[in-house]
Short mmCIF file of C-alpha atoms in Angstrom, two decimals:
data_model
loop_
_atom_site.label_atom_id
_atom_site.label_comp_id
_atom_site.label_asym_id
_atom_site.label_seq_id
_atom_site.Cartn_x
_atom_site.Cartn_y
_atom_site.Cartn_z
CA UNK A 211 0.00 0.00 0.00
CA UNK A 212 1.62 3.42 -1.13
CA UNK A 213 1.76 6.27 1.12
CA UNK A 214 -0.84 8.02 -0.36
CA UNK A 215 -3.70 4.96 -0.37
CA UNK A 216 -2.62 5.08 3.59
CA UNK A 217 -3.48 8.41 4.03
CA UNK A 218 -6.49 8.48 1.66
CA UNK A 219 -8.05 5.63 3.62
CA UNK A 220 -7.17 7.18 7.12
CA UNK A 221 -8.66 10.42 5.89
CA UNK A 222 -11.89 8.33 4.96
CA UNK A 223 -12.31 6.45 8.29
CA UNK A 224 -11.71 9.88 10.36
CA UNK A 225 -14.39 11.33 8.09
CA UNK A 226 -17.00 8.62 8.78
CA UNK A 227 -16.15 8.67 12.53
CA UNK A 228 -16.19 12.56 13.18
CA UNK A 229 -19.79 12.12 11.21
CA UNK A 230 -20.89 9.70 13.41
CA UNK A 231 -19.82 11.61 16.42
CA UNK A 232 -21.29 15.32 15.18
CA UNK A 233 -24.97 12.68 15.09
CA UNK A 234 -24.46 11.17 18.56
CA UNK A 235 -23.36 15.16 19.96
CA UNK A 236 -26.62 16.42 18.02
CA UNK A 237 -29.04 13.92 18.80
CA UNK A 238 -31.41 14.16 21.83
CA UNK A 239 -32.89 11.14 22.81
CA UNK A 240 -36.34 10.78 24.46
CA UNK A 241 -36.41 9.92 27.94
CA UNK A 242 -39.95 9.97 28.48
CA UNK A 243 -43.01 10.39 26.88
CA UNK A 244 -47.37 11.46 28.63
CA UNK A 245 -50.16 11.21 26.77
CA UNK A 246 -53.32 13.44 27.59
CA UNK A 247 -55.28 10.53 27.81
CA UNK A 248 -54.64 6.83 29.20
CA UNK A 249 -57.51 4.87 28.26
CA UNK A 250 -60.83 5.92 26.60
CA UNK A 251 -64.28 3.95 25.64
CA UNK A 252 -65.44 5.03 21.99
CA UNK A 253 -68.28 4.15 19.83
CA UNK A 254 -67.79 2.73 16.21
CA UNK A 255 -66.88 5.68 13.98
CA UNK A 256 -66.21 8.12 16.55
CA UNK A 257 -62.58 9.47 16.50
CA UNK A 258 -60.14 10.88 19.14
CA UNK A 259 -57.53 12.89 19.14
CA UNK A 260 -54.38 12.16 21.17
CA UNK A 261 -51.75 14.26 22.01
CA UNK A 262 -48.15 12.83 23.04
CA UNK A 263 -45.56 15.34 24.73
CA UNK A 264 -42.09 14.20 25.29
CA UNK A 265 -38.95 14.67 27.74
CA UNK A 266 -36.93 16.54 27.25
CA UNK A 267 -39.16 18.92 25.12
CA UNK A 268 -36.21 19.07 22.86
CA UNK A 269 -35.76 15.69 22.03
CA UNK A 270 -34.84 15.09 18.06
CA UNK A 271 -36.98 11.91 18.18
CA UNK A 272 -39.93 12.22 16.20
CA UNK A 273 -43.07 9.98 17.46
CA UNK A 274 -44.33 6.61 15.86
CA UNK A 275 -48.06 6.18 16.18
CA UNK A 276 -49.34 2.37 16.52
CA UNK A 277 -52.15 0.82 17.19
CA UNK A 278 -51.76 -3.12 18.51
CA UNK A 279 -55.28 -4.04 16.65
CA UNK A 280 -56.23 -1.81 13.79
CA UNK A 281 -59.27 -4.18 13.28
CA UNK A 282 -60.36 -1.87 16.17
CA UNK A 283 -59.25 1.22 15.98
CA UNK A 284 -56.63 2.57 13.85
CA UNK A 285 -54.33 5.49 14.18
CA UNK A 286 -53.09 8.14 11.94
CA UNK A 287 -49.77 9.83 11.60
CA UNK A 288 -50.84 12.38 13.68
CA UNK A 289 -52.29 10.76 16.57
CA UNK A 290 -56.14 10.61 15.46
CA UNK A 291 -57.71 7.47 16.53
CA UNK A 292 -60.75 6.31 14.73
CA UNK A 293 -63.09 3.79 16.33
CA UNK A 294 -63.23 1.03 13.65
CA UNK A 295 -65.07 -2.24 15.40
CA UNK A 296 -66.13 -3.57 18.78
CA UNK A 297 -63.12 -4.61 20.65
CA UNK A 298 -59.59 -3.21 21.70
CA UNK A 299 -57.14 -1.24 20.92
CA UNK A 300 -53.80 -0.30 22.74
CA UNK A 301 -52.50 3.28 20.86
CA UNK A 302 -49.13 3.84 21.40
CA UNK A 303 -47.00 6.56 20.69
CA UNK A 304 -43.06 6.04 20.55
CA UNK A 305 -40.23 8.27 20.69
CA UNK A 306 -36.61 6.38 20.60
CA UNK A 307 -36.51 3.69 23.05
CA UNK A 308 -39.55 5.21 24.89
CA UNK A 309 -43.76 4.61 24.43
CA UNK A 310 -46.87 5.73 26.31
CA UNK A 311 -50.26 3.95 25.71
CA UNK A 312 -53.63 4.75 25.41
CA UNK A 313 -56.37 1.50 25.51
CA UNK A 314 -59.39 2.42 23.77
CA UNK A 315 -62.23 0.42 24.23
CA UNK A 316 -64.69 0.56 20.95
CA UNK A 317 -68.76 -0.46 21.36
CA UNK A 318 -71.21 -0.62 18.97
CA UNK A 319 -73.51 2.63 18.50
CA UNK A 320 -76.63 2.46 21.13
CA UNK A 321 -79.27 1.01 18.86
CA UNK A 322 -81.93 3.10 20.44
CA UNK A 323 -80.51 6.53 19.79
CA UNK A 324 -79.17 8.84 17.04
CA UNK A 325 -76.37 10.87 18.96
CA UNK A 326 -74.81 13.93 17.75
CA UNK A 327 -71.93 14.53 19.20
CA UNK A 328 -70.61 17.07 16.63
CA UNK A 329 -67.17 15.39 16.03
CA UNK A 330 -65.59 15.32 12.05
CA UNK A 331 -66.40 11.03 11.82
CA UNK A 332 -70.01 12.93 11.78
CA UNK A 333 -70.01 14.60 8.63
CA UNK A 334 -71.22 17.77 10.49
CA UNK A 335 -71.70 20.59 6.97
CA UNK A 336 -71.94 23.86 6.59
CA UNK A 337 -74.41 25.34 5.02
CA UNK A 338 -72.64 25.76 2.00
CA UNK A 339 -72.56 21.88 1.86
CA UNK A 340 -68.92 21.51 2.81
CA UNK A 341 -67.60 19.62 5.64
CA UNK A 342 -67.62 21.88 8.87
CA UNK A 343 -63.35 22.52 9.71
CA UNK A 344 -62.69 24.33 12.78
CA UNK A 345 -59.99 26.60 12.97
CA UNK A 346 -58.68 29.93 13.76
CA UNK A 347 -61.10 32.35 13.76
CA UNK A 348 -60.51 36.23 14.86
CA UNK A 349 -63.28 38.76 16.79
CA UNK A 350 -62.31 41.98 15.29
CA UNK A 351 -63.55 45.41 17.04
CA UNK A 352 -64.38 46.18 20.98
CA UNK A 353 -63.66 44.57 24.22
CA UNK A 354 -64.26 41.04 22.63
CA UNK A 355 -61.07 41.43 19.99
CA UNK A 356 -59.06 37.97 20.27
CA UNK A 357 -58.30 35.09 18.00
CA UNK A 358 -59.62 31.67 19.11
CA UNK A 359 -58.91 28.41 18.11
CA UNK A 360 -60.37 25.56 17.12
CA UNK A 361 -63.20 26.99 16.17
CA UNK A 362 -66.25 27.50 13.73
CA UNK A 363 -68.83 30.23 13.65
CA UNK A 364 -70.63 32.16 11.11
CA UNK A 365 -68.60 35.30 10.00
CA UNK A 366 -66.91 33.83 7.37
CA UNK A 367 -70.20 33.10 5.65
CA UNK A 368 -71.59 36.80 6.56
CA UNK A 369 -70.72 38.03 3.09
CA UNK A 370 -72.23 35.30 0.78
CA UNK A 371 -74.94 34.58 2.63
CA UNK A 372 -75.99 37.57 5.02
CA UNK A 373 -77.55 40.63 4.92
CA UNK A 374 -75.14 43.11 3.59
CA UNK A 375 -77.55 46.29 4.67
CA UNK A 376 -78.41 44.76 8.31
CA UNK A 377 -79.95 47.50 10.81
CA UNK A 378 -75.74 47.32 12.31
CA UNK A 379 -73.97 46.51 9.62
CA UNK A 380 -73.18 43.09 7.60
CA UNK A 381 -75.44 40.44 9.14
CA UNK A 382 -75.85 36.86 9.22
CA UNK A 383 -79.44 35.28 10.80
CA UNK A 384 -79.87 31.76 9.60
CA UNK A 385 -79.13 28.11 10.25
CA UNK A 386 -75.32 27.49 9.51
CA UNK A 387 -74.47 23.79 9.88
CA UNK A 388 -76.39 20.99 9.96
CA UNK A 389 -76.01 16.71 10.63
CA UNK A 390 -74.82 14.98 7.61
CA UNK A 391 -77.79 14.24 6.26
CA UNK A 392 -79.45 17.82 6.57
CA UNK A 393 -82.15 17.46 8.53
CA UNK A 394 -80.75 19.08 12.13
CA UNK A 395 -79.47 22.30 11.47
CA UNK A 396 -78.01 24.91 14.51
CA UNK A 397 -78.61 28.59 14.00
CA UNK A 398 -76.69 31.11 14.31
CA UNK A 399 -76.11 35.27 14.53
CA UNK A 400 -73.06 37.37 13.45
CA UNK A 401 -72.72 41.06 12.61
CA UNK A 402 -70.02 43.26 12.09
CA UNK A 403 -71.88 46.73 14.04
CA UNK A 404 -69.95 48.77 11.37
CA UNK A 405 -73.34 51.05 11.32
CA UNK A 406 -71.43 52.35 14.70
CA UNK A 407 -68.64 53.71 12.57
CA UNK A 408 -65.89 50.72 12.98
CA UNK A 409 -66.04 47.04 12.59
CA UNK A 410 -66.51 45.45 16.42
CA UNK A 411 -67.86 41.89 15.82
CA UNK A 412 -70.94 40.29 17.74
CA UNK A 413 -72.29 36.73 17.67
CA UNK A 414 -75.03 35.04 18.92
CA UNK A 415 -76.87 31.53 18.54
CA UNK A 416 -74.49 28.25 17.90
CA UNK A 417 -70.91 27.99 17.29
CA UNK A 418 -68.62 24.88 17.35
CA UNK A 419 -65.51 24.56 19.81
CA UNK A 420 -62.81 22.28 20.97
CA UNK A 421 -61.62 25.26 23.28
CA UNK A 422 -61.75 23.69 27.11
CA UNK A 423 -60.11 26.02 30.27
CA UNK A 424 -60.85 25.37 34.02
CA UNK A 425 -57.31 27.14 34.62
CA UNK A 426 -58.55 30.56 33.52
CA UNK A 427 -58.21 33.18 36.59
CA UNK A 428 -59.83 35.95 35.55
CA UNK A 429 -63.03 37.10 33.22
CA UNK A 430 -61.61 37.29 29.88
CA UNK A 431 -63.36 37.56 26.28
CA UNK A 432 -60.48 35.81 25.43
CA UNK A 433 -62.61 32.71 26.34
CA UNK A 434 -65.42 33.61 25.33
CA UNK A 435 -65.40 30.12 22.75
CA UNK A 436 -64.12 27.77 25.64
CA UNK A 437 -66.37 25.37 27.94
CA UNK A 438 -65.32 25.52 31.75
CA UNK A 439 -64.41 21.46 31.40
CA UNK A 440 -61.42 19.31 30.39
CA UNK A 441 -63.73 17.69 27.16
CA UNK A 442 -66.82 17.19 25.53
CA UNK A 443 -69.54 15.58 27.13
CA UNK A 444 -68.84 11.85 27.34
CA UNK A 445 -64.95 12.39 27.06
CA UNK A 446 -65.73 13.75 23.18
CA UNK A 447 -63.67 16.74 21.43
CA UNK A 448 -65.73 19.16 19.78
CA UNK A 449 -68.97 20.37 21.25
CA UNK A 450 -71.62 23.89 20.81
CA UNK A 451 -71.12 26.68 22.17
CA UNK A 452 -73.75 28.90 22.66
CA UNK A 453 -74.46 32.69 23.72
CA UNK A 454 -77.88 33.90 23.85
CA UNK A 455 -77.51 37.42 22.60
CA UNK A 456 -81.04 38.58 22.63
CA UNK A 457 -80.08 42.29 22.35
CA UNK A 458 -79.45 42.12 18.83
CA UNK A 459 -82.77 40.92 18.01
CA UNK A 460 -81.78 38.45 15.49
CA UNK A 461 -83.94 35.09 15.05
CA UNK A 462 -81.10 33.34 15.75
CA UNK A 463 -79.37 35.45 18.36
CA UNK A 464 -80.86 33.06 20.93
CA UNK A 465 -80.02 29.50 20.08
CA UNK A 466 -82.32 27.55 18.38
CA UNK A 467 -82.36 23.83 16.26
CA UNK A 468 -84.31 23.45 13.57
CA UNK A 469 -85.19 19.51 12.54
CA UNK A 470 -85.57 20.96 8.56
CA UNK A 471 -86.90 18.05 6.86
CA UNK A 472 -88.57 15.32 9.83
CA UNK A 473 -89.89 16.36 13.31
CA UNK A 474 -87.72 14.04 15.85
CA UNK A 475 -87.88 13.44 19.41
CA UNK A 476 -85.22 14.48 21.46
CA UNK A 477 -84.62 11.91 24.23
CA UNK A 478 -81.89 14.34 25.89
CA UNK A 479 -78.48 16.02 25.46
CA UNK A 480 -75.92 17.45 27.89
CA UNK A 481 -75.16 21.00 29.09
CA UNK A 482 -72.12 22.75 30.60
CA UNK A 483 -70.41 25.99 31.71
CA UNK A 484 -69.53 28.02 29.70
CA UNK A 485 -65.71 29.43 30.88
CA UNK A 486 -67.34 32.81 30.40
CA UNK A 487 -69.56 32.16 33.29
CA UNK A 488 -67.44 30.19 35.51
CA UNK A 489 -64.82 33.07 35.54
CA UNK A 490 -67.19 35.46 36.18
CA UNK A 491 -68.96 34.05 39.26
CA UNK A 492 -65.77 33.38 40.73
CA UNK A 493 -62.97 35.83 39.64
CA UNK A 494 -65.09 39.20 39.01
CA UNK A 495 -65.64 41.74 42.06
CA UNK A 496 -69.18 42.91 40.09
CA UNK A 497 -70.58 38.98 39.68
CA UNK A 498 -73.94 38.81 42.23
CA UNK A 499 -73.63 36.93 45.10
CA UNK A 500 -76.98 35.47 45.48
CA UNK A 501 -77.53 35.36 41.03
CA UNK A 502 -80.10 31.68 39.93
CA UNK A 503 -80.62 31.62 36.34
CA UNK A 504 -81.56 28.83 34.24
CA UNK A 505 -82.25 27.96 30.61
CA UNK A 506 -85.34 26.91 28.82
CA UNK A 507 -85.30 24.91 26.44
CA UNK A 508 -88.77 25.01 24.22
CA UNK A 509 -90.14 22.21 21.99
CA UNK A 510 -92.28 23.39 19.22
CA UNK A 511 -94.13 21.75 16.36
CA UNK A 512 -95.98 23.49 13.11
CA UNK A 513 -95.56 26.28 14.84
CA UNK A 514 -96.81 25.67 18.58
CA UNK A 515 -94.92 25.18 21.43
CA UNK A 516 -95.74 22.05 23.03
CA UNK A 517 -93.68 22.01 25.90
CA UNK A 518 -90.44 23.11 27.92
CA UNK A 519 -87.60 22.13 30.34
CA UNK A 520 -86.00 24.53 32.56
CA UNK A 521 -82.47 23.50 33.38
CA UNK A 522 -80.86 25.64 36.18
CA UNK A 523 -77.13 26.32 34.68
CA UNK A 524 -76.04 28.54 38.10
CA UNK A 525 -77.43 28.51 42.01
CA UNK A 526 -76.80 31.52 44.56
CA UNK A 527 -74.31 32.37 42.09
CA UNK A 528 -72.48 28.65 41.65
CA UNK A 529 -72.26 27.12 38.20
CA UNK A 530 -73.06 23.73 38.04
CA UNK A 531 -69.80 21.77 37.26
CA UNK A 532 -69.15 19.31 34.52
CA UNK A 533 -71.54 18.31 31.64
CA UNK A 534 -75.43 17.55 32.89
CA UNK A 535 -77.81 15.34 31.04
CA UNK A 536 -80.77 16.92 30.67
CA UNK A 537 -84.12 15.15 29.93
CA UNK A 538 -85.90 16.16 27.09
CA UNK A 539 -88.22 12.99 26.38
CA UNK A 540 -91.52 14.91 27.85
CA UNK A 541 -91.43 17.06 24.84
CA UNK A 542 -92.16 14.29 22.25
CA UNK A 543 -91.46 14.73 18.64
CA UNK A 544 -90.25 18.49 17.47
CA UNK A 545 -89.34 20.70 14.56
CA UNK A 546 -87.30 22.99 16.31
CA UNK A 547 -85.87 23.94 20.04
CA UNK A 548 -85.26 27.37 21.42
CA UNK A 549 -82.99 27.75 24.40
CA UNK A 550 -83.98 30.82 26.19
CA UNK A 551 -82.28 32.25 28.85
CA UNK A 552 -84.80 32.96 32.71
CA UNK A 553 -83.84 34.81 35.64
CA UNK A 554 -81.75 37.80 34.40
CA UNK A 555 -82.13 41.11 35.59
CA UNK A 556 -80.52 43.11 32.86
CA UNK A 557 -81.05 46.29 34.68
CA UNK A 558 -79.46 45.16 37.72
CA UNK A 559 -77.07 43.07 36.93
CA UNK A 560 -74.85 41.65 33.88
CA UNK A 561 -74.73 37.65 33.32
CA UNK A 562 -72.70 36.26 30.50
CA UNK A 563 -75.48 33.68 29.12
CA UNK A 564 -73.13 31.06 27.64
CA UNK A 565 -73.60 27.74 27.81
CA UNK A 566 -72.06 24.60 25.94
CA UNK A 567 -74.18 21.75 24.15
CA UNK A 568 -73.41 18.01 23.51
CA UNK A 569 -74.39 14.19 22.58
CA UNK A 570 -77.66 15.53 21.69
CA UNK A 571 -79.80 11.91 21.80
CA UNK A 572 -82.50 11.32 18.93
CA UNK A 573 -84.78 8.29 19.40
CA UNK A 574 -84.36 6.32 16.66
CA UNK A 575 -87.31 5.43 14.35
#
């Protein structure tokens, strides 16, 4: 071997080695690994989505989803888990040499009830007929500004569909998303108040949210899209919001569900706190001390009311905590439901009426 095929090959193997150090001095190997949630019981076609958060937070790993049975429930790239068949599942998510698991335990749909649980296995649409996506959406104008997110609500479909010469400004009254197959729709209210001489957005009616905060220490607009629980109803992701803004007058300023096509009967559905009112009634100096206000929810068909629950949402002031199932079978079969707020004293005092909707329960026929 000549002197120069010694050095040429000593060059080589110094190259390779100082390459494989600079990778072992660069990489950061997982050491640990949480997910947000250990074990969960889904329904067939119901999804979930699971978030994995390593140690160190710097790690260079990247995560491996894996599912141990995808004849159960399979898992995507990005940690969505979609309830395939009865049975189950163990979801793991691996950084390096390191895993956490989530067991998900799939069940057949109840065969006596339609539930609508908003989530994207739904097919929820807008009323444009494209699949509802929630996002980032942005308040613009007033006390309310913030961006919010995920989230769907009605101002992007303002200018196609609303009233462009509302009594305030740009206006949307109508039903904006419905179940896939168009019969349940959820109404909703958005203007943009210009008619006061600057753009300061209001809503009212339904919007759709997988924005949860029980951490929140103060009474913020900032979550004025967020439910005062850790999930949806049931341990689901996205749920309605609602706000019952009266004061603009709009049909739909006050929530309201329209069954379009078929009356249904509504066996129940759950309702929580909205963040909104759990911050207020604990963090702000003006909240009453002594405030009980409720919701009623109104069953009408044709055109006549032909019945109503009251569900009491806060006592001496107290929000009720966690999602409540509320019974609904008295009212029989309906073409729409109003939920109106009872109590308030507008001239006395100001209540944030915003409540949260889920797993709304249709008897099957």
């Amino acid at each position: 071997m000549t002197q120069l095929t010694k050095f040429l090959c000593i060059a080589l193997i110094a190259a390779v080695f100082a390459a494989c150090s600079d990778d072992d001095n660069t990489r950061v190997p997982a050491t640990a690994v949480v997910l947000d949630c250990t074990e969960k019981d889904l329904v067939v076609g119901e999804t979930l989505q699971l978030t994995a958060t390593p140690a160190p937070a710097n790690t260079t790993d990247d995560v491996v989803w894996s599912s141990d049975a995808e004849e159960f429930a399979t898992v995507s790239e990005s940690g969505l888990v979609t309830a395939v068949a009865a049975g189950t599942a163990k979801i793991s998510a691996t950084y390096g040499s390191v895993s956490a698991t989530c067991t998900v335990h799939v069940s057949e749909p109840d065969p006596e009830f339609e539930v609508i649980s908003f989530e994207t296995s739904e097919g929820m649409k807008a009323l444009d007929g494209t699949p509802v996506v929630l996002g980032e959406i942005e308040v613009v104008g007033g006390m309310a500004a913030g961006k919010h997110s995920p989230a769907f609500w009605a101002q992007p479909f303002a200018a196609e569909y609303g009233d462009p010469d509302g009594a305030m400004g740009l206006t949307f009254d109508a039903p904006l998303f419905s179940t896939s197959d168009d019969n349940v729709w959820f109404g909703s209210y958005y203007c943009d108040c210009k008619a006061w001489g600057a753009q300061m957005d209001t809503w009212g009616g339904f919007a759709l949210s997988r924005i949860c905060n029980t951490m929140a220490t103060s009474f913020d607009y900032k979550n004025q899209f967020a439910a005062y629980t850790t999930l949806g109803a049931n341990s689901t992701s996205t749920f309605a919001i609602a706000y019952c803004n009266g004061m603009m007058g709009g049909q739909y300023s006050d929530p309201a569900i329209d069954f379009a096509t078929t009356p249904r009967q509504v066996d129940h559905l759950y309702m929580a706190t909205a963040t909104m009112v759990g911050t207020y009634y604990k963090y702000d100096p003006t909240a009453p001390a002594d405030r009980t206000y409720a919701f009623q929810i109104v069953g009408s068909l044709a055109g006549e009311e032909v019945g109503s629950v009251s569900v009491e949402m806060v006592t001496n002031s107290v929000p009720v905590s966690g999602w409540v199932k509320v019974d609904l079978s008295s009212l029989g079969k309906v073409d729409q439901l109003i939920f109106k707020p009872q109590g308030l004293n507008p001239a006395k005092d100001f209540d944030p009426v915003y409540f949260c909707i889920d797993e709304i329960a249709l008897v099957r026929e």
